[in-house]
Amino acid sequence: METVWMNLRDVDEAKGGVVLHETLALPRVAEENRMVERIDPVTADLIAHKADRLYHVDGAVETVIWYMCSRCLETFSAPLHLPFAEVFTRDAARVEDEIIYAPDDDVLLDPFIEQTINLAIEYRPLCREDCKGLCPVCGKNRNLEPCDCNPRPVDPRWAALQDLLSPDESE
């Protein structure tokens, strides 16, 4: 797997911009997110161009994230197709919130691609919207088989709260 580098001199000399097409591995995404089992190789299709002494990198990144469902703990996949846009400058005086200082000719884009993916990671991923989860008594996956367990009796002091739930939520 490659890393994605942008050479600012190449961008300076290119008329229509520099095309960057790379596939890279980002294992840290799975290591740092407990609900992510793994991440497939990331494809970055980017174009870098210069405008008004700023270096613009635009395009898209694609991958497949393998999550652990937050209710039933089954593994499932979710494709990601994300827009990518970053702006760099060599002029330290022009640095702002959205403009990144790049003092060297070569800029490693991997951290910015990783950040884009991390921001799209689901906090509580669900394998499907109607996931029934695990039985809290026996641990069976209620999506795969029904469970004969009786729910634990509700403490009578909390029973009044049950009336606040809609009929669908009370099951």
Coordinates of N, CA and C in Angstrom, one line a residue:
M1 N 0.8 -1.2 0.0 CA 0.0 0.0 0.0 C 0.9 1.2 0.0
E2 N 0.4 2.2 -0.7 CA 1.1 3.5 -0.8 C 0.7 4.5 0.2
T3 N 1.5 5.5 0.3 CA 1.0 6.7 1.0 C 0.8 7.8 0.0
V4 N 0.0 8.8 0.3 CA -0.3 9.8 -0.6 C 0.5 11.1 -0.3
W5 N 1.4 11.4 -1.3 CA 2.2 12.6 -1.2 C 1.8 13.6 -2.2
M6 N 1.8 14.9 -1.9 CA 1.6 15.9 -2.9 C 2.9 16.7 -2.9
N7 N 3.5 16.9 -4.1 CA 4.7 17.7 -4.3 C 4.3 19.1 -4.7
L8 N 4.6 20.1 -3.9 CA 4.1 21.4 -4.3 C 4.8 22.0 -5.5
R9 N 6.0 21.6 -5.8 CA 6.7 22.1 -7.0 C 6.0 21.5 -8.2
D10 N 5.6 20.2 -8.1 CA 4.8 19.6 -9.3 C 3.5 20.4 -9.5
V11 N 2.9 20.7 -8.4 CA 1.6 21.5 -8.6 C 1.9 22.9 -9.2
D12 N 3.0 23.5 -8.8 CA 3.3 24.8 -9.3 C 3.5 24.7 -10.8
E13 N 4.1 23.7 -11.3 CA 4.4 23.5 -12.7 C 3.3 23.0 -13.6
A14 N 2.3 22.3 -13.0 CA 1.3 21.7 -13.7 C 0.2 22.7 -14.2
K15 N -0.2 22.6 -15.4 CA -1.2 23.6 -15.9 C -2.6 23.2 -15.4
G16 N -3.0 22.0 -15.5 CA -4.4 21.6 -15.1 C -4.5 21.0 -13.8
G17 N -3.4 20.9 -13.0 CA -3.4 20.3 -11.7 C -2.7 18.9 -11.8
V18 N -2.5 18.4 -10.6 CA -1.8 17.1 -10.5 C -2.9 16.1 -10.0
V19 N -3.0 15.0 -10.7 CA -3.9 13.9 -10.3 C -3.2 13.0 -9.4
L20 N -3.9 12.7 -8.3 CA -3.3 11.8 -7.3 C -4.3 10.7 -7.1
H21 N -3.9 9.5 -7.5 CA -4.8 8.3 -7.3 C -3.9 7.2 -6.6
E22 N -4.3 7.0 -5.4 CA -3.5 6.0 -4.6 C -4.5 5.2 -3.7
T23 N -4.0 4.0 -3.3 CA -4.7 3.1 -2.4 C -3.8 3.0 -1.2
L24 N -4.3 3.2 0.0 CA -3.5 3.2 1.2 C -4.2 2.4 2.3
A25 N -3.5 1.9 3.2 CA -4.0 1.2 4.4 C -4.0 2.2 5.6
L26 N -5.1 2.2 6.3 CA -5.1 3.0 7.5 C -5.6 2.2 8.7
P27 N -4.7 1.3 9.2 CA -5.1 0.4 10.3 C -5.4 1.1 11.6
R28 N -4.9 2.3 11.8 CA -5.1 3.0 13.0 C -6.6 3.4 13.2
V29 N -7.3 3.5 12.1 CA -8.7 3.9 12.2 C -9.5 2.8 13.0
A30 N -9.1 1.5 12.7 CA -9.8 0.4 13.4 C -9.2 0.3 14.8
E31 N -7.9 0.6 15.0 CA -7.3 0.5 16.3 C -7.8 1.5 17.3
E32 N -8.2 2.7 16.8 CA -8.6 3.8 17.7 C -10.1 3.9 17.8
N33 N -10.9 3.1 17.1 CA -12.3 3.2 17.2 C -12.9 1.8 17.6
R34 N -13.4 1.7 18.8 CA -13.7 0.4 19.4 C -14.8 -0.3 18.6
M35 N -15.7 0.4 17.9 CA -16.8 -0.3 17.2 C -16.4 -0.6 15.8
V36 N -15.2 -0.3 15.4 CA -14.7 -0.7 14.0 C -13.8 -1.9 14.1
E37 N -14.3 -3.0 13.4 CA -13.6 -4.2 13.4 C -12.3 -4.1 12.5
R38 N -12.5 -3.6 11.3 CA -11.4 -3.4 10.4 C -11.9 -2.4 9.3
I39 N -10.9 -2.0 8.5 CA -11.2 -1.0 7.4 C -10.5 -1.6 6.2
D40 N -11.2 -1.6 5.1 CA -10.6 -2.1 3.8 C -9.6 -1.0 3.3
P41 N -8.8 -1.3 2.4 CA -7.9 -0.3 1.8 C -8.7 0.9 1.3
V42 N -8.1 2.1 1.5 CA -8.7 3.3 1.2 C -8.2 3.8 -0.2
T43 N -9.2 4.1 -1.1 CA -8.8 4.6 -2.4 C -9.0 6.2 -2.4
A44 N -8.0 6.9 -2.7 CA -8.0 8.3 -2.8 C -7.9 8.8 -4.2
D45 N -8.9 9.4 -4.7 CA -8.9 10.0 -6.1 C -9.0 11.5 -5.9
L46 N -7.8 12.2 -6.0 CA -7.7 13.6 -5.7 C -7.1 14.4 -6.9
I47 N -7.3 15.6 -6.9 CA -6.6 16.5 -7.8 C -6.1 17.7 -7.1
A48 N -4.9 18.1 -7.3 CA -4.2 19.2 -6.6 C -4.0 20.3 -7.6
H49 N -4.3 21.5 -7.3 CA -4.1 22.6 -8.2 C -3.8 23.9 -7.3
K50 N -3.2 24.9 -8.0 CA -2.8 26.1 -7.3 C -3.7 27.2 -7.8
A51 N -4.2 28.0 -6.8 CA -5.0 29.2 -7.1 C -4.7 30.3 -6.0
D52 N -4.3 31.5 -6.5 CA -4.1 32.6 -5.5 C -3.1 32.2 -4.4
R53 N -2.0 31.6 -4.8 CA -0.9 31.1 -3.9 C -1.3 30.1 -2.9
L54 N -2.5 29.5 -3.1 CA -3.0 28.4 -2.2 C -3.0 27.1 -3.0
Y55 N -2.7 26.0 -2.4 CA -2.8 24.7 -3.0 C -4.0 24.0 -2.5
H56 N -4.9 23.7 -3.5 CA -6.2 23.1 -3.2 C -6.1 21.6 -3.6
V57 N -6.5 20.8 -2.7 CA -6.6 19.3 -3.0 C -8.1 18.9 -2.8
D58 N -8.7 18.5 -3.9 CA -10.1 18.1 -3.9 C -10.3 16.8 -4.5
G59 N -11.4 16.1 -4.1 CA -11.7 14.8 -4.7 C -12.5 14.0 -3.7
A60 N -12.2 12.7 -3.7 CA -13.0 11.8 -2.9 C -12.1 10.6 -2.4
V61 N -12.6 10.1 -1.2 CA -11.9 8.9 -0.7 C -13.0 7.9 -0.5
E62 N -12.7 6.6 -0.8 CA -13.6 5.5 -0.6 C -13.0 4.4 0.1
T63 N -13.8 3.7 0.9 CA -13.4 2.5 1.6 C -14.7 1.8 2.1
V64 N -14.4 0.6 2.7 CA -15.5 -0.1 3.4 C -15.1 -0.2 4.8
I65 N -16.0 0.2 5.7 CA -15.8 0.0 7.2 C -16.5 -1.2 7.7
W66 N -15.8 -2.0 8.4 CA -16.5 -3.2 9.1 C -16.7 -2.9 10.5
Y67 N -18.0 -2.7 10.9 CA -18.4 -2.3 12.2 C -18.8 -3.5 13.0
M68 N -18.9 -3.3 14.4 CA -19.5 -4.2 15.3 C -20.8 -3.5 15.7
C69 N -22.0 -4.1 15.4 CA -23.3 -3.5 15.8 C -23.3 -3.2 17.3
S70 N -23.8 -2.1 17.6 CA -23.8 -1.7 19.0 C -24.9 -2.3 19.8
R71 N -25.8 -3.0 19.1 CA -26.9 -3.7 19.9 C -26.7 -5.2 19.9
C72 N -26.4 -5.8 18.7 CA -26.3 -7.3 18.7 C -24.9 -7.8 18.6
L73 N -23.9 -7.0 18.4 CA -22.5 -7.3 18.3 C -22.1 -8.1 17.1
E74 N -22.9 -8.2 16.1 CA -22.6 -8.8 14.8 C -21.8 -7.8 14.0
T75 N -20.9 -8.4 13.2 CA -20.1 -7.6 12.3 C -20.8 -7.4 11.0
F76 N -20.8 -6.1 10.5 CA -21.4 -5.8 9.2 C -20.6 -4.7 8.5
S77 N -20.8 -4.6 7.2 CA -20.0 -3.6 6.5 C -20.8 -2.4 6.0
A78 N -20.1 -1.3 5.9 CA -20.8 -0.1 5.4 C -19.8 0.6 4.5
P79 N -20.2 0.8 3.2 CA -19.3 1.5 2.3 C -19.3 3.0 2.6
L80 N -18.1 3.6 2.4 CA -18.0 5.1 2.6 C -17.5 5.7 1.3
H81 N -18.1 6.7 0.9 CA -17.7 7.5 -0.2 C -17.8 9.0 0.3
L82 N -16.6 9.6 0.5 CA -16.5 10.9 1.2 C -15.9 11.9 0.4
P83 N -16.4 13.1 0.3 CA -15.7 14.2 -0.3 C -14.4 14.6 0.5
F84 N -13.4 15.0 -0.2 CA -12.2 15.4 0.4 C -11.8 16.8 -0.1
A85 N -11.5 17.7 0.8 CA -11.1 19.1 0.4 C -10.2 19.6 1.4
E86 N -9.0 20.0 1.1 CA -8.0 20.6 2.0 C -7.3 21.7 1.2
V87 N -6.9 22.8 1.9 CA -6.2 23.9 1.3 C -4.9 24.1 2.1
F88 N -3.8 24.2 1.4 CA -2.4 24.4 2.0 C -1.8 25.7 1.5
T89 N -0.9 26.2 2.3 CA -0.1 27.4 1.9 C 1.3 27.2 2.3
R90 N 2.2 27.9 1.6 CA 3.6 28.0 2.1 C 3.9 29.2 2.9
D91 N 2.9 30.1 2.9 CA 3.0 31.4 3.6 C 2.4 31.3 5.0
A92 N 3.3 31.3 6.0 CA 2.9 31.2 7.4 C 1.9 32.3 7.8
A93 N 2.0 33.4 7.2 CA 1.1 34.5 7.5 C -0.4 34.3 7.0
R94 N -0.6 33.4 6.1 CA -1.9 33.1 5.5 C -2.6 32.0 6.2
V95 N -2.0 31.4 7.2 CA -2.6 30.3 7.9 C -3.9 30.7 8.6
E96 N -5.0 30.0 8.4 CA -6.2 30.2 9.1 C -6.8 28.9 9.5
D97 N -8.0 28.9 10.0 CA -8.6 27.7 10.4 C -8.7 26.6 9.3
E98 N -9.0 27.0 8.1 CA -9.2 26.1 7.0 C -8.0 26.0 6.1
I99 N -6.9 26.7 6.4 CA -5.7 26.7 5.5 C -4.6 26.2 6.4
I100 N -3.9 25.1 5.8 CA -2.9 24.4 6.5 C -1.5 24.9 6.0
Y101 N -0.6 25.1 7.0 CA 0.7 25.5 6.6 C 1.5 24.3 6.2
A102 N 2.2 24.5 5.0 CA 3.0 23.4 4.4 C 4.4 24.0 4.1
P103 N 5.3 23.9 5.0 CA 6.6 24.6 4.8 C 7.5 23.8 3.8
D104 N 7.3 22.5 3.6 CA 8.2 21.7 2.7 C 7.5 21.5 1.4
D105 N 8.3 21.1 0.4 CA 7.8 20.8 -0.9 C 6.9 19.6 -0.9
D106 N 7.2 18.6 -0.1 CA 6.3 17.4 -0.1 C 5.4 17.4 1.1
V107 N 4.1 17.2 0.8 CA 3.1 17.2 1.9 C 2.5 15.8 1.9
L108 N 2.5 15.1 3.1 CA 1.9 13.8 3.3 C 0.4 14.0 3.5
L109 N -0.4 13.5 2.7 CA -1.9 13.7 2.8 C -2.6 12.6 3.7
D110 N -1.9 11.5 4.0 CA -2.5 10.5 4.8 C -3.2 10.9 6.1
P111 N -2.6 11.8 6.9 CA -3.3 12.2 8.1 C -4.6 12.9 7.8
F112 N -4.6 13.7 6.7 CA -5.9 14.4 6.4 C -6.9 13.5 5.9
I113 N -6.5 12.4 5.1 CA -7.5 11.4 4.7 C -8.0 10.6 5.9
E114 N -7.1 10.3 6.8 CA -7.5 9.5 8.0 C -8.5 10.4 8.8
Q115 N -8.2 11.7 8.9 CA -9.2 12.5 9.7 C -10.5 12.6 9.0
T116 N -10.6 12.6 7.7 CA -11.8 12.7 7.0 C -12.6 11.4 7.3
I117 N -12.0 10.3 7.3 CA -12.6 9.0 7.6 C -13.1 8.9 9.0
N118 N -12.2 9.3 9.9 CA -12.6 9.3 11.4 C -13.8 10.1 11.7
L119 N -13.9 11.3 11.0 CA -15.1 12.1 11.2 C -16.4 11.5 10.7
A120 N -16.3 10.5 9.8 CA -17.5 9.8 9.3 C -17.8 8.5 10.0
I121 N -17.0 8.1 10.9 CA -17.2 6.9 11.7 C -18.5 7.0 12.5
E122 N -19.3 6.1 12.5 CA -20.5 6.1 13.3 C -20.2 5.8 14.7
Y123 N -20.8 6.6 15.6 CA -20.5 6.4 17.1 C -21.2 5.1 17.6
R124 N -22.5 4.9 17.2 CA -23.2 3.7 17.7 C -23.8 3.1 16.4
P125 N -22.9 2.3 15.7 CA -23.4 1.7 14.5 C -24.4 0.6 14.7
L126 N -25.4 0.5 13.8 CA -26.4 -0.5 13.8 C -26.3 -1.3 12.5
C127 N -26.4 -2.6 12.7 CA -26.4 -3.5 11.5 C -27.7 -3.2 10.6
R128 N -28.7 -2.8 11.3 CA -30.0 -2.4 10.6 C -30.8 -1.6 11.6
E129 N -31.7 -0.8 11.0 CA -32.4 0.1 11.9 C -33.3 -0.6 12.9
D130 N -33.8 -1.8 12.6 CA -34.7 -2.5 13.5 C -34.0 -3.6 14.3
C131 N -32.7 -3.4 14.5 CA -31.9 -4.4 15.2 C -32.5 -4.6 16.6
K132 N -32.8 -5.9 17.0 CA -33.4 -6.2 18.3 C -32.4 -6.4 19.4
G133 N -31.1 -6.5 19.0 CA -30.1 -6.6 20.0 C -30.0 -8.0 20.7
L134 N -29.3 -8.0 21.8 CA -29.1 -9.3 22.5 C -30.1 -9.3 23.7
C135 N -30.5 -10.5 24.0 CA -31.4 -10.6 25.2 C -30.6 -10.3 26.4
P136 N -31.0 -9.5 27.3 CA -30.2 -9.1 28.5 C -30.2 -10.2 29.5
V137 N -31.1 -11.3 29.4 CA -31.1 -12.4 30.3 C -30.2 -13.5 29.8
C138 N -30.4 -14.0 28.6 CA -29.7 -15.2 28.1 C -28.6 -14.9 27.1
G139 N -28.6 -13.7 26.6 CA -27.6 -13.3 25.6 C -27.8 -13.7 24.2
K140 N -28.9 -14.3 23.9 CA -29.2 -14.7 22.5 C -29.4 -13.5 21.6
N141 N -29.0 -13.6 20.3 CA -29.2 -12.5 19.4 C -30.6 -12.6 18.9
R142 N -31.4 -11.6 19.3 CA -32.9 -11.7 19.1 C -33.2 -11.4 17.6
N143 N -32.2 -11.1 16.8 CA -32.4 -11.0 15.3 C -32.4 -12.4 14.7
L144 N -31.7 -13.3 15.3 CA -31.6 -14.6 14.7 C -32.6 -15.6 15.2
E145 N -33.0 -15.5 16.5 CA -33.9 -16.5 17.1 C -34.6 -15.8 18.2
P146 N -35.9 -16.2 18.4 CA -36.7 -15.7 19.5 C -36.1 -16.2 20.9
C147 N -36.4 -15.5 21.9 CA -35.9 -15.8 23.2 C -37.1 -16.1 24.1
D148 N -37.0 -17.1 24.9 CA -38.1 -17.5 25.8 C -38.0 -16.9 27.2
C149 N -37.0 -16.0 27.4 CA -36.8 -15.5 28.7 C -37.9 -14.5 29.0
N150 N -38.2 -14.5 30.3 CA -39.2 -13.5 30.8 C -38.3 -12.3 31.2
P151 N -38.8 -11.1 30.8 CA -38.1 -9.9 31.3 C -38.1 -9.8 32.8
R152 N -37.1 -9.3 33.3 CA -37.1 -9.1 34.8 C -38.2 -8.2 35.2
P153 N -38.8 -8.5 36.4 CA -39.9 -7.6 36.8 C -39.4 -6.2 37.1
V154 N -40.2 -5.3 36.8 CA -39.8 -3.9 37.0 C -40.1 -3.5 38.5
D155 N -39.1 -2.8 39.0 CA -39.2 -2.4 40.4 C -40.5 -1.5 40.4
P156 N -41.4 -1.7 41.4 CA -42.7 -1.0 41.4 C -42.4 0.5 41.6
R157 N -41.3 0.9 42.1 CA -41.1 2.4 42.2 C -40.8 3.0 40.9
W158 N -40.4 2.2 39.9 CA -40.2 2.8 38.5 C -41.3 2.5 37.6
A159 N -42.3 1.8 38.0 CA -43.4 1.4 37.1 C -44.1 2.6 36.5
A160 N -44.2 3.6 37.2 CA -44.9 4.8 36.6 C -44.2 5.4 35.4
L161 N -42.9 5.2 35.3 CA -42.2 5.6 34.1 C -42.5 4.8 32.9
Q162 N -42.9 3.6 33.1 CA -43.3 2.7 31.9 C -44.5 3.3 31.2
D163 N -45.4 4.0 31.9 CA -46.6 4.6 31.2 C -46.2 5.8 30.3
L164 N -45.0 6.3 30.5 CA -44.5 7.4 29.6 C -44.1 6.9 28.2
L165 N -43.7 5.7 28.1 CA -43.3 5.1 26.8 C -44.5 4.9 25.9
S166 N -44.2 5.1 24.6 CA -45.3 4.7 23.7 C -45.4 3.2 23.6
P167 N -46.4 2.6 23.1 CA -46.6 1.2 23.0 C -45.4 0.5 22.3
D168 N -44.9 1.0 21.3 CA -43.7 0.4 20.6 C -42.5 0.4 21.4
E169 N -42.3 1.4 22.2 CA -41.1 1.5 23.0 C -41.1 0.7 24.3
S170 N -42.3 0.3 24.7 CA -42.4 -0.5 26.0 C -42.0 -1.9 25.8
E171 N -41.9 -2.4 24.6 CA -41.5 -3.9 24.5 C -40.1 -4.1 24.6

